[in-house]
Amino acid sequence: MCERATTGHSAAMTRVHIQLLGGFRLDLDHSPAHVVPGARRLLALLALRDSPVPRQVAATLLWPDATARRASACLRSSLWRLAKPSTPLVVATEDALVLGEDVEVDFRRACAFAAAPGARPEAVGMLKADLLPGWWQPWVQAERDWWWQARLRALETLSDRFRSCGDHHHAHQAALAAVQTDPLRESAHRTLVELHLADGNPAQAVRQYQSYRRQLRAELGLEPSAHIHELVRPLLR
């Protein structure tokens, strides 16, 4: 039988939302809730995992410098100190922990956008956001590295889809978000150059190319590929 880490018998379920993109935040019925550091890390860990996390694994990841006994005690304390809305935050068994099934997580929604990016303007805002900025725990860094690559691919795909729909405004936003995420990513700069040319802005296309060329030279000592150079070569003459 499951032991719930939260209690409450209100007939109306509390809307629970965990934000990981751009920074951690817990909202209960659209209002921010205070979360102590240990509980904050626990919620973030569970929000990043799709399957239950064994208690011992969670304790070791969250308190790596503590003894096993001390880490387990810290985990129990964090569970006890969680907010207790009518919608369970965490479901705990004897051996594992999992986020409540009705808890909304912005990162999970963003991952769905990244897996199948559709031409929806709100996707750009989610895909350009950093995952838990300022958190440097190894279990966060692994997810952040994956998210960095996934969102870049998704933003470029999204830009192409907006452009094919004739929506150059959002196509430009998506490509610019990719450039801001990785300033040396040539495919994103190339997309911006192509968009400027398609919009009849040759001067802006040249400026985009030259900005990328300066960055690439300064940081890596490299030259842009022939592919992007050919787009502006007639203009440079």
PDB file of C-alpha atoms in Angstrom:
ATOM      1  CA  MET A   1       0.000   0.000   0.000  1.00  0.00           C
ATOM      2  CA  CYS A   2       1.300   3.415  -0.958  1.00  0.00           C
ATOM      3  CA  GLU A   3       2.196   6.018   1.620  1.00  0.00           C
ATOM      4  CA  ARG A   4       1.526   9.516   0.298  1.00  0.00           C
ATOM      5  CA  ALA A   5       4.015  12.219   1.123  1.00  0.00           C
ATOM      6  CA  THR A   6       1.195  14.737   1.010  1.00  0.00           C
ATOM      7  CA  THR A   7      -2.176  14.828   2.700  1.00  0.00           C
ATOM      8  CA  GLY A   8      -5.417  16.685   2.251  1.00  0.00           C
ATOM      9  CA  HIS A   9      -9.085  15.845   1.787  1.00  0.00           C
ATOM     10  CA  SER A  10     -10.424  18.900  -0.004  1.00  0.00           C
ATOM     11  CA  ALA A  11     -13.054  18.103  -2.623  1.00  0.00           C
ATOM     12  CA  ALA A  12     -11.443  20.554  -5.033  1.00  0.00           C
ATOM     13  CA  MET A  13      -8.079  19.409  -6.357  1.00  0.00           C
ATOM     14  CA  THR A  14      -5.269  21.928  -6.190  1.00  0.00           C
ATOM     15  CA  ARG A  15      -3.650  22.824  -9.499  1.00  0.00           C
ATOM     16  CA  VAL A  16       0.049  22.071  -9.035  1.00  0.00           C
ATOM     17  CA  HIS A  17       2.674  23.277 -11.482  1.00  0.00           C
ATOM     18  CA  ILE A  18       6.449  22.885 -11.278  1.00  0.00           C
ATOM     19  CA  GLN A  19       8.626  25.187 -13.361  1.00  0.00           C
ATOM     20  CA  LEU A  20      12.143  24.035 -14.250  1.00  0.00           C
ATOM     21  CA  LEU A  21      12.791  26.208 -17.316  1.00  0.00           C
ATOM     22  CA  GLY A  22      14.349  29.545 -16.461  1.00  0.00           C
ATOM     23  CA  GLY A  23      14.565  28.586 -12.786  1.00  0.00           C
ATOM     24  CA  PHE A  24      12.700  26.511 -10.205  1.00  0.00           C
ATOM     25  CA  ARG A  25       9.236  27.492  -9.029  1.00  0.00           C
ATOM     26  CA  LEU A  26       6.325  25.648  -7.453  1.00  0.00           C
ATOM     27  CA  ASP A  27       2.854  27.095  -8.056  1.00  0.00           C
ATOM     28  CA  LEU A  28      -0.236  25.987  -6.133  1.00  0.00           C
ATOM     29  CA  ASP A  29      -3.411  27.275  -7.790  1.00  0.00           C
ATOM     30  CA  HIS A  30      -1.337  29.809  -9.760  1.00  0.00           C
ATOM     31  CA  SER A  31       0.356  31.231  -6.655  1.00  0.00           C
ATOM     32  CA  PRO A  32       4.053  30.629  -5.848  1.00  0.00           C
ATOM     33  CA  ALA A  33       4.693  28.384  -2.849  1.00  0.00           C
ATOM     34  CA  HIS A  34       7.746  28.495  -0.595  1.00  0.00           C
ATOM     35  CA  VAL A  35       9.900  25.358  -0.830  1.00  0.00           C
ATOM     36  CA  VAL A  36      12.912  24.687   1.389  1.00  0.00           C
ATOM     37  CA  PRO A  37      16.161  23.860  -0.490  1.00  0.00           C
ATOM     38  CA  GLY A  38      16.166  20.098   0.167  1.00  0.00           C
ATOM     39  CA  ALA A  39      12.547  19.709  -0.893  1.00  0.00           C
ATOM     40  CA  ARG A  40      13.197  21.931  -3.920  1.00  0.00           C
ATOM     41  CA  ARG A  41      15.977  19.629  -5.102  1.00  0.00           C
ATOM     42  CA  LEU A  42      13.809  16.574  -4.492  1.00  0.00           C
ATOM     43  CA  LEU A  43      10.916  17.954  -6.556  1.00  0.00           C
ATOM     44  CA  ALA A  44      13.291  18.946  -9.364  1.00  0.00           C
ATOM     45  CA  LEU A  45      14.852  15.466  -9.420  1.00  0.00           C
ATOM     46  CA  LEU A  46      11.467  13.739  -9.603  1.00  0.00           C
ATOM     47  CA  ALA A  47      10.197  16.236 -12.202  1.00  0.00           C
ATOM     48  CA  LEU A  48      13.133  15.329 -14.453  1.00  0.00           C
ATOM     49  CA  ARG A  49      12.433  11.579 -14.208  1.00  0.00           C
ATOM     50  CA  ASP A  50       9.621   9.770 -15.997  1.00  0.00           C
ATOM     51  CA  SER A  51       9.788   6.706 -13.746  1.00  0.00           C
ATOM     52  CA  PRO A  52       9.933   6.176  -9.954  1.00  0.00           C
ATOM     53  CA  VAL A  53      13.281   6.913  -8.309  1.00  0.00           C
ATOM     54  CA  PRO A  54      14.499   4.463  -5.646  1.00  0.00           C
ATOM     55  CA  ARG A  55      14.740   6.153  -2.268  1.00  0.00           C
ATOM     56  CA  GLN A  56      18.416   5.304  -1.835  1.00  0.00           C
ATOM     57  CA  VAL A  57      19.248   6.631  -5.305  1.00  0.00           C
ATOM     58  CA  ALA A  58      17.407   9.885  -4.571  1.00  0.00           C
ATOM     59  CA  ALA A  59      19.155  10.284  -1.214  1.00  0.00           C
ATOM     60  CA  THR A  60      22.593   9.663  -2.733  1.00  0.00           C
ATOM     61  CA  LEU A  61      22.041  12.066  -5.635  1.00  0.00           C
ATOM     62  CA  LEU A  62      20.630  14.845  -3.482  1.00  0.00           C
ATOM     63  CA  TRP A  63      23.114  14.572  -0.582  1.00  0.00           C
ATOM     64  CA  PRO A  64      26.239  13.062  -2.171  1.00  0.00           C
ATOM     65  CA  ASP A  65      28.601  14.149   0.617  1.00  0.00           C
ATOM     66  CA  ALA A  66      26.533  12.663   3.458  1.00  0.00           C
ATOM     67  CA  THR A  67      26.673   9.135   4.823  1.00  0.00           C
ATOM     68  CA  ALA A  68      23.926   6.790   3.603  1.00  0.00           C
ATOM     69  CA  ARG A  69      22.156   7.042   6.959  1.00  0.00           C
ATOM     70  CA  ARG A  70      22.363  10.819   7.057  1.00  0.00           C
ATOM     71  CA  ALA A  71      21.222  11.148   3.425  1.00  0.00           C
ATOM     72  CA  SER A  72      18.188   8.952   4.116  1.00  0.00           C
ATOM     73  CA  ALA A  73      17.321  11.111   7.122  1.00  0.00           C
ATOM     74  CA  CYS A  74      17.592  14.271   4.995  1.00  0.00           C
ATOM     75  CA  LEU A  75      15.295  12.698   2.413  1.00  0.00           C
ATOM     76  CA  ARG A  76      12.664  11.860   5.051  1.00  0.00           C
ATOM     77  CA  SER A  77      12.891  15.394   6.409  1.00  0.00           C
ATOM     78  CA  SER A  78      12.440  16.909   2.933  1.00  0.00           C
ATOM     79  CA  LEU A  79       9.387  14.754   2.287  1.00  0.00           C
ATOM     80  CA  TRP A  80       7.873  15.815   5.606  1.00  0.00           C
ATOM     81  CA  ARG A  81       8.490  19.491   4.882  1.00  0.00           C
ATOM     82  CA  LEU A  82       6.825  19.487   1.465  1.00  0.00           C
ATOM     83  CA  ALA A  83       3.700  21.551   0.974  1.00  0.00           C
ATOM     84  CA  LYS A  84       0.565  19.429   1.344  1.00  0.00           C
ATOM     85  CA  PRO A  85      -2.014  20.441  -1.259  1.00  0.00           C
ATOM     86  CA  SER A  86      -5.016  18.270  -2.070  1.00  0.00           C
ATOM     87  CA  THR A  87      -3.244  17.162  -5.247  1.00  0.00           C
ATOM     88  CA  PRO A  88      -0.342  14.958  -4.071  1.00  0.00           C
ATOM     89  CA  LEU A  89       3.077  16.363  -4.898  1.00  0.00           C
ATOM     90  CA  VAL A  90       4.936  13.114  -4.323  1.00  0.00           C
ATOM     91  CA  VAL A  91       3.739   9.535  -4.041  1.00  0.00           C
ATOM     92  CA  ALA A  92       6.038   7.468  -1.833  1.00  0.00           C
ATOM     93  CA  THR A  93       6.270   3.720  -1.490  1.00  0.00           C
ATOM     94  CA  GLU A  94       8.590   1.868   0.831  1.00  0.00           C
ATOM     95  CA  ASP A  95      11.250   1.701  -1.875  1.00  0.00           C
ATOM     96  CA  ALA A  96      10.669   4.539  -4.366  1.00  0.00           C
ATOM     97  CA  LEU A  97       9.380   8.048  -4.977  1.00  0.00           C
ATOM     98  CA  VAL A  98       7.515   9.470  -7.953  1.00  0.00           C
ATOM     99  CA  LEU A  99       5.948  12.813  -8.733  1.00  0.00           C
ATOM    100  CA  GLY A 100       2.158  12.903  -8.361  1.00  0.00           C
ATOM    101  CA  GLU A 101       0.463  12.059 -11.629  1.00  0.00           C
ATOM    102  CA  ASP A 102      -1.556  15.298 -11.693  1.00  0.00           C
ATOM    103  CA  VAL A 103       1.459  17.570 -11.168  1.00  0.00           C
ATOM    104  CA  GLU A 104       2.207  19.655 -14.271  1.00  0.00           C
ATOM    105  CA  VAL A 105       5.845  20.189 -15.271  1.00  0.00           C
ATOM    106  CA  ASP A 106       6.847  22.772 -17.873  1.00  0.00           C
ATOM    107  CA  PHE A 107       9.965  20.799 -18.858  1.00  0.00           C
ATOM    108  CA  ARG A 108       7.916  17.740 -19.766  1.00  0.00           C
ATOM    109  CA  ARG A 109       5.704  19.862 -22.009  1.00  0.00           C
ATOM    110  CA  ALA A 110       8.781  21.429 -23.604  1.00  0.00           C
ATOM    111  CA  CYS A 111      10.227  17.963 -24.241  1.00  0.00           C
ATOM    112  CA  ALA A 112       7.029  17.051 -26.083  1.00  0.00           C
ATOM    113  CA  PHE A 113       7.475  20.162 -28.261  1.00  0.00           C
ATOM    114  CA  ALA A 114      11.098  19.194 -28.893  1.00  0.00           C
ATOM    115  CA  ALA A 115      10.145  15.649 -29.905  1.00  0.00           C
ATOM    116  CA  ALA A 116       7.486  16.831 -32.355  1.00  0.00           C
ATOM    117  CA  PRO A 117       7.817  20.566 -32.958  1.00  0.00           C
ATOM    118  CA  GLY A 118       4.686  21.981 -34.535  1.00  0.00           C
ATOM    119  CA  ALA A 119       4.247  25.493 -35.887  1.00  0.00           C
ATOM    120  CA  ARG A 120       2.955  26.885 -32.595  1.00  0.00           C
ATOM    121  CA  PRO A 121       4.328  30.295 -31.497  1.00  0.00           C
ATOM    122  CA  GLU A 122       4.333  29.406 -27.775  1.00  0.00           C
ATOM    123  CA  ALA A 123       6.815  26.605 -28.475  1.00  0.00           C
ATOM    124  CA  VAL A 124       9.598  29.130 -29.188  1.00  0.00           C
ATOM    125  CA  GLY A 125       9.424  30.598 -25.683  1.00  0.00           C
ATOM    126  CA  MET A 126       9.660  27.178 -24.053  1.00  0.00           C
ATOM    127  CA  LEU A 127      12.418  25.858 -26.296  1.00  0.00           C
ATOM    128  CA  LYS A 128      14.711  28.832 -25.790  1.00  0.00           C
ATOM    129  CA  ALA A 129      14.604  28.646 -21.963  1.00  0.00           C
ATOM    130  CA  ASP A 130      17.525  27.194 -19.973  1.00  0.00           C
ATOM    131  CA  LEU A 131      16.948  24.230 -17.691  1.00  0.00           C
ATOM    132  CA  LEU A 132      17.463  25.086 -14.001  1.00  0.00           C
ATOM    133  CA  PRO A 133      20.086  27.818 -14.576  1.00  0.00           C
ATOM    134  CA  GLY A 134      22.548  28.074 -11.714  1.00  0.00           C
ATOM    135  CA  TRP A 135      22.098  24.447 -10.636  1.00  0.00           C
ATOM    136  CA  TRP A 136      25.362  22.519 -11.044  1.00  0.00           C
ATOM    137  CA  GLN A 137      24.570  19.116  -9.570  1.00  0.00           C
ATOM    138  CA  PRO A 138      25.717  16.288 -11.901  1.00  0.00           C
ATOM    139  CA  TRP A 139      22.179  14.924 -12.287  1.00  0.00           C
ATOM    140  CA  VAL A 140      21.031  18.353 -13.476  1.00  0.00           C
ATOM    141  CA  GLN A 141      24.008  18.859 -15.784  1.00  0.00           C
ATOM    142  CA  ALA A 142      23.322  15.600 -17.628  1.00  0.00           C
ATOM    143  CA  GLU A 143      19.749  16.675 -18.340  1.00  0.00           C
ATOM    144  CA  ARG A 144      20.864  20.198 -19.254  1.00  0.00           C
ATOM    145  CA  ASP A 145      23.346  18.863 -21.834  1.00  0.00           C
ATOM    146  CA  TRP A 146      20.617  16.741 -23.424  1.00  0.00           C
ATOM    147  CA  TRP A 147      18.162  19.660 -23.410  1.00  0.00           C
ATOM    148  CA  TRP A 148      20.700  21.988 -25.017  1.00  0.00           C
ATOM    149  CA  GLN A 149      21.060  19.711 -28.048  1.00  0.00           C
ATOM    150  CA  ALA A 150      17.371  18.781 -28.259  1.00  0.00           C
ATOM    151  CA  ARG A 151      16.137  22.347 -28.180  1.00  0.00           C
ATOM    152  CA  LEU A 152      18.613  23.490 -30.848  1.00  0.00           C
ATOM    153  CA  ARG A 153      17.412  20.825 -33.267  1.00  0.00           C
ATOM    154  CA  ALA A 154      13.792  21.590 -32.424  1.00  0.00           C
ATOM    155  CA  LEU A 155      14.196  25.359 -32.875  1.00  0.00           C
ATOM    156  CA  GLU A 156      15.711  24.891 -36.317  1.00  0.00           C
ATOM    157  CA  THR A 157      12.953  22.474 -37.299  1.00  0.00           C
ATOM    158  CA  LEU A 158      10.376  24.908 -35.961  1.00  0.00           C
ATOM    159  CA  SER A 159      11.906  27.761 -37.954  1.00  0.00           C
ATOM    160  CA  ASP A 160      11.700  25.697 -41.151  1.00  0.00           C
ATOM    161  CA  ARG A 161       8.060  24.841 -40.475  1.00  0.00           C
ATOM    162  CA  PHE A 162       7.082  28.437 -39.800  1.00  0.00           C
ATOM    163  CA  ARG A 163       8.835  29.492 -42.985  1.00  0.00           C
ATOM    164  CA  SER A 164       7.052  26.816 -45.036  1.00  0.00           C
ATOM    165  CA  CYS A 165       3.761  28.195 -43.657  1.00  0.00           C
ATOM    166  CA  GLY A 166       4.733  31.703 -44.752  1.00  0.00           C
ATOM    167  CA  ASP A 167       5.142  32.911 -41.170  1.00  0.00           C
ATOM    168  CA  HIS A 168       8.547  34.583 -41.447  1.00  0.00           C
ATOM    169  CA  HIS A 169       8.118  36.482 -38.184  1.00  0.00           C
ATOM    170  CA  HIS A 170       8.019  33.359 -36.030  1.00  0.00           C
ATOM    171  CA  ALA A 171      10.517  31.608 -38.306  1.00  0.00           C
ATOM    172  CA  HIS A 172      12.947  34.426 -37.527  1.00  0.00           C
ATOM    173  CA  GLN A 173      12.198  34.212 -33.786  1.00  0.00           C
ATOM    174  CA  ALA A 174      12.912  30.484 -33.712  1.00  0.00           C
ATOM    175  CA  ALA A 175      16.165  30.810 -35.671  1.00  0.00           C
ATOM    176  CA  LEU A 176      17.290  33.734 -33.506  1.00  0.00           C
ATOM    177  CA  ALA A 177      16.581  31.682 -30.365  1.00  0.00           C
ATOM    178  CA  ALA A 178      18.817  28.930 -31.770  1.00  0.00           C
ATOM    179  CA  VAL A 179      21.613  31.443 -32.414  1.00  0.00           C
ATOM    180  CA  GLN A 180      21.273  32.848 -28.903  1.00  0.00           C
ATOM    181  CA  THR A 181      21.501  29.329 -27.483  1.00  0.00           C
ATOM    182  CA  ASP A 182      24.602  28.487 -29.528  1.00  0.00           C
ATOM    183  CA  PRO A 183      26.206  31.589 -31.098  1.00  0.00           C
ATOM    184  CA  LEU A 184      28.565  29.453 -33.212  1.00  0.00           C
ATOM    185  CA  ARG A 185      25.920  27.188 -34.754  1.00  0.00           C
ATOM    186  CA  GLU A 186      26.277  27.832 -38.475  1.00  0.00           C
ATOM    187  CA  SER A 187      23.009  26.197 -39.535  1.00  0.00           C
ATOM    188  CA  ALA A 188      21.053  28.660 -37.370  1.00  0.00           C
ATOM    189  CA  HIS A 189      22.955  31.657 -38.765  1.00  0.00           C
ATOM    190  CA  ARG A 190      22.406  30.331 -42.263  1.00  0.00           C
ATOM    191  CA  THR A 191      18.672  30.141 -41.640  1.00  0.00           C
ATOM    192  CA  LEU A 192      18.654  33.778 -40.507  1.00  0.00           C
ATOM    193  CA  VAL A 193      20.591  34.836 -43.608  1.00  0.00           C
ATOM    194  CA  GLU A 194      18.103  32.978 -45.822  1.00  0.00           C
ATOM    195  CA  LEU A 195      15.169  34.613 -44.034  1.00  0.00           C
ATOM    196  CA  HIS A 196      16.637  38.091 -44.452  1.00  0.00           C
ATOM    197  CA  LEU A 197      17.172  37.451 -48.159  1.00  0.00           C
ATOM    198  CA  ALA A 198      13.640  36.074 -48.552  1.00  0.00           C
ATOM    199  CA  ASP A 199      12.288  39.201 -46.860  1.00  0.00           C
ATOM    200  CA  GLY A 200      14.221  41.451 -49.245  1.00  0.00           C
ATOM    201  CA  ASN A 201      16.746  42.643 -46.662  1.00  0.00           C
ATOM    202  CA  PRO A 202      20.152  41.997 -48.265  1.00  0.00           C
ATOM    203  CA  ALA A 203      22.009  44.427 -45.992  1.00  0.00           C
ATOM    204  CA  GLN A 204      20.702  42.615 -42.889  1.00  0.00           C
ATOM    205  CA  ALA A 205      21.689  39.285 -44.441  1.00  0.00           C
ATOM    206  CA  VAL A 206      25.259  40.533 -44.924  1.00  0.00           C
ATOM    207  CA  ARG A 207      25.405  41.900 -41.389  1.00  0.00           C
ATOM    208  CA  GLN A 208      24.236  38.533 -40.029  1.00  0.00           C
ATOM    209  CA  TYR A 209      26.911  36.725 -42.026  1.00  0.00           C
ATOM    210  CA  GLN A 210      29.674  39.118 -41.018  1.00  0.00           C
ATOM    211  CA  SER A 211      28.702  38.956 -37.339  1.00  0.00           C
ATOM    212  CA  TYR A 212      28.890  35.158 -37.444  1.00  0.00           C
ATOM    213  CA  ARG A 213      32.207  35.285 -39.315  1.00  0.00           C
ATOM    214  CA  ARG A 214      33.764  37.593 -36.689  1.00  0.00           C
ATOM    215  CA  GLN A 215      32.601  35.360 -33.826  1.00  0.00           C
ATOM    216  CA  LEU A 216      33.876  32.213 -35.498  1.00  0.00           C
ATOM    217  CA  ARG A 217      37.268  33.748 -36.212  1.00  0.00           C
ATOM    218  CA  ALA A 218      37.631  35.221 -32.725  1.00  0.00           C
ATOM    219  CA  GLU A 219      36.659  32.090 -30.787  1.00  0.00           C
ATOM    220  CA  LEU A 220      37.834  29.214 -32.973  1.00  0.00           C
ATOM    221  CA  GLY A 221      40.085  30.751 -35.629  1.00  0.00           C
ATOM    222  CA  LEU A 222      37.859  29.264 -38.343  1.00  0.00           C
ATOM    223  CA  GLU A 223      36.106  30.559 -41.445  1.00  0.00           C
ATOM    224  CA  PRO A 224      32.421  29.995 -42.289  1.00  0.00           C
ATOM    225  CA  SER A 225      31.661  27.149 -44.677  1.00  0.00           C
ATOM    226  CA  ALA A 226      31.262  27.657 -48.394  1.00  0.00           C
ATOM    227  CA  HIS A 227      27.566  26.895 -48.003  1.00  0.00           C
ATOM    228  CA  ILE A 228      26.758  30.024 -46.014  1.00  0.00           C
ATOM    229  CA  HIS A 229      29.335  32.123 -47.874  1.00  0.00           C
ATOM    230  CA  GLU A 230      27.653  31.372 -51.201  1.00  0.00           C
ATOM    231  CA  LEU A 231      24.408  32.898 -49.935  1.00  0.00           C
ATOM    232  CA  VAL A 232      25.990  36.352 -49.588  1.00  0.00           C
ATOM    233  CA  ARG A 233      28.888  36.160 -52.066  1.00  0.00           C
ATOM    234  CA  PRO A 234      27.045  38.174 -54.768  1.00  0.00           C
ATOM    235  CA  LEU A 235      26.264  40.852 -52.199  1.00  0.00           C
ATOM    236  CA  LEU A 236      29.819  41.054 -50.910  1.00  0.00           C
ATOM    237  CA  ARG A 237      31.042  41.796 -54.421  1.00  0.00           C
TER     238      ARG A 237
END
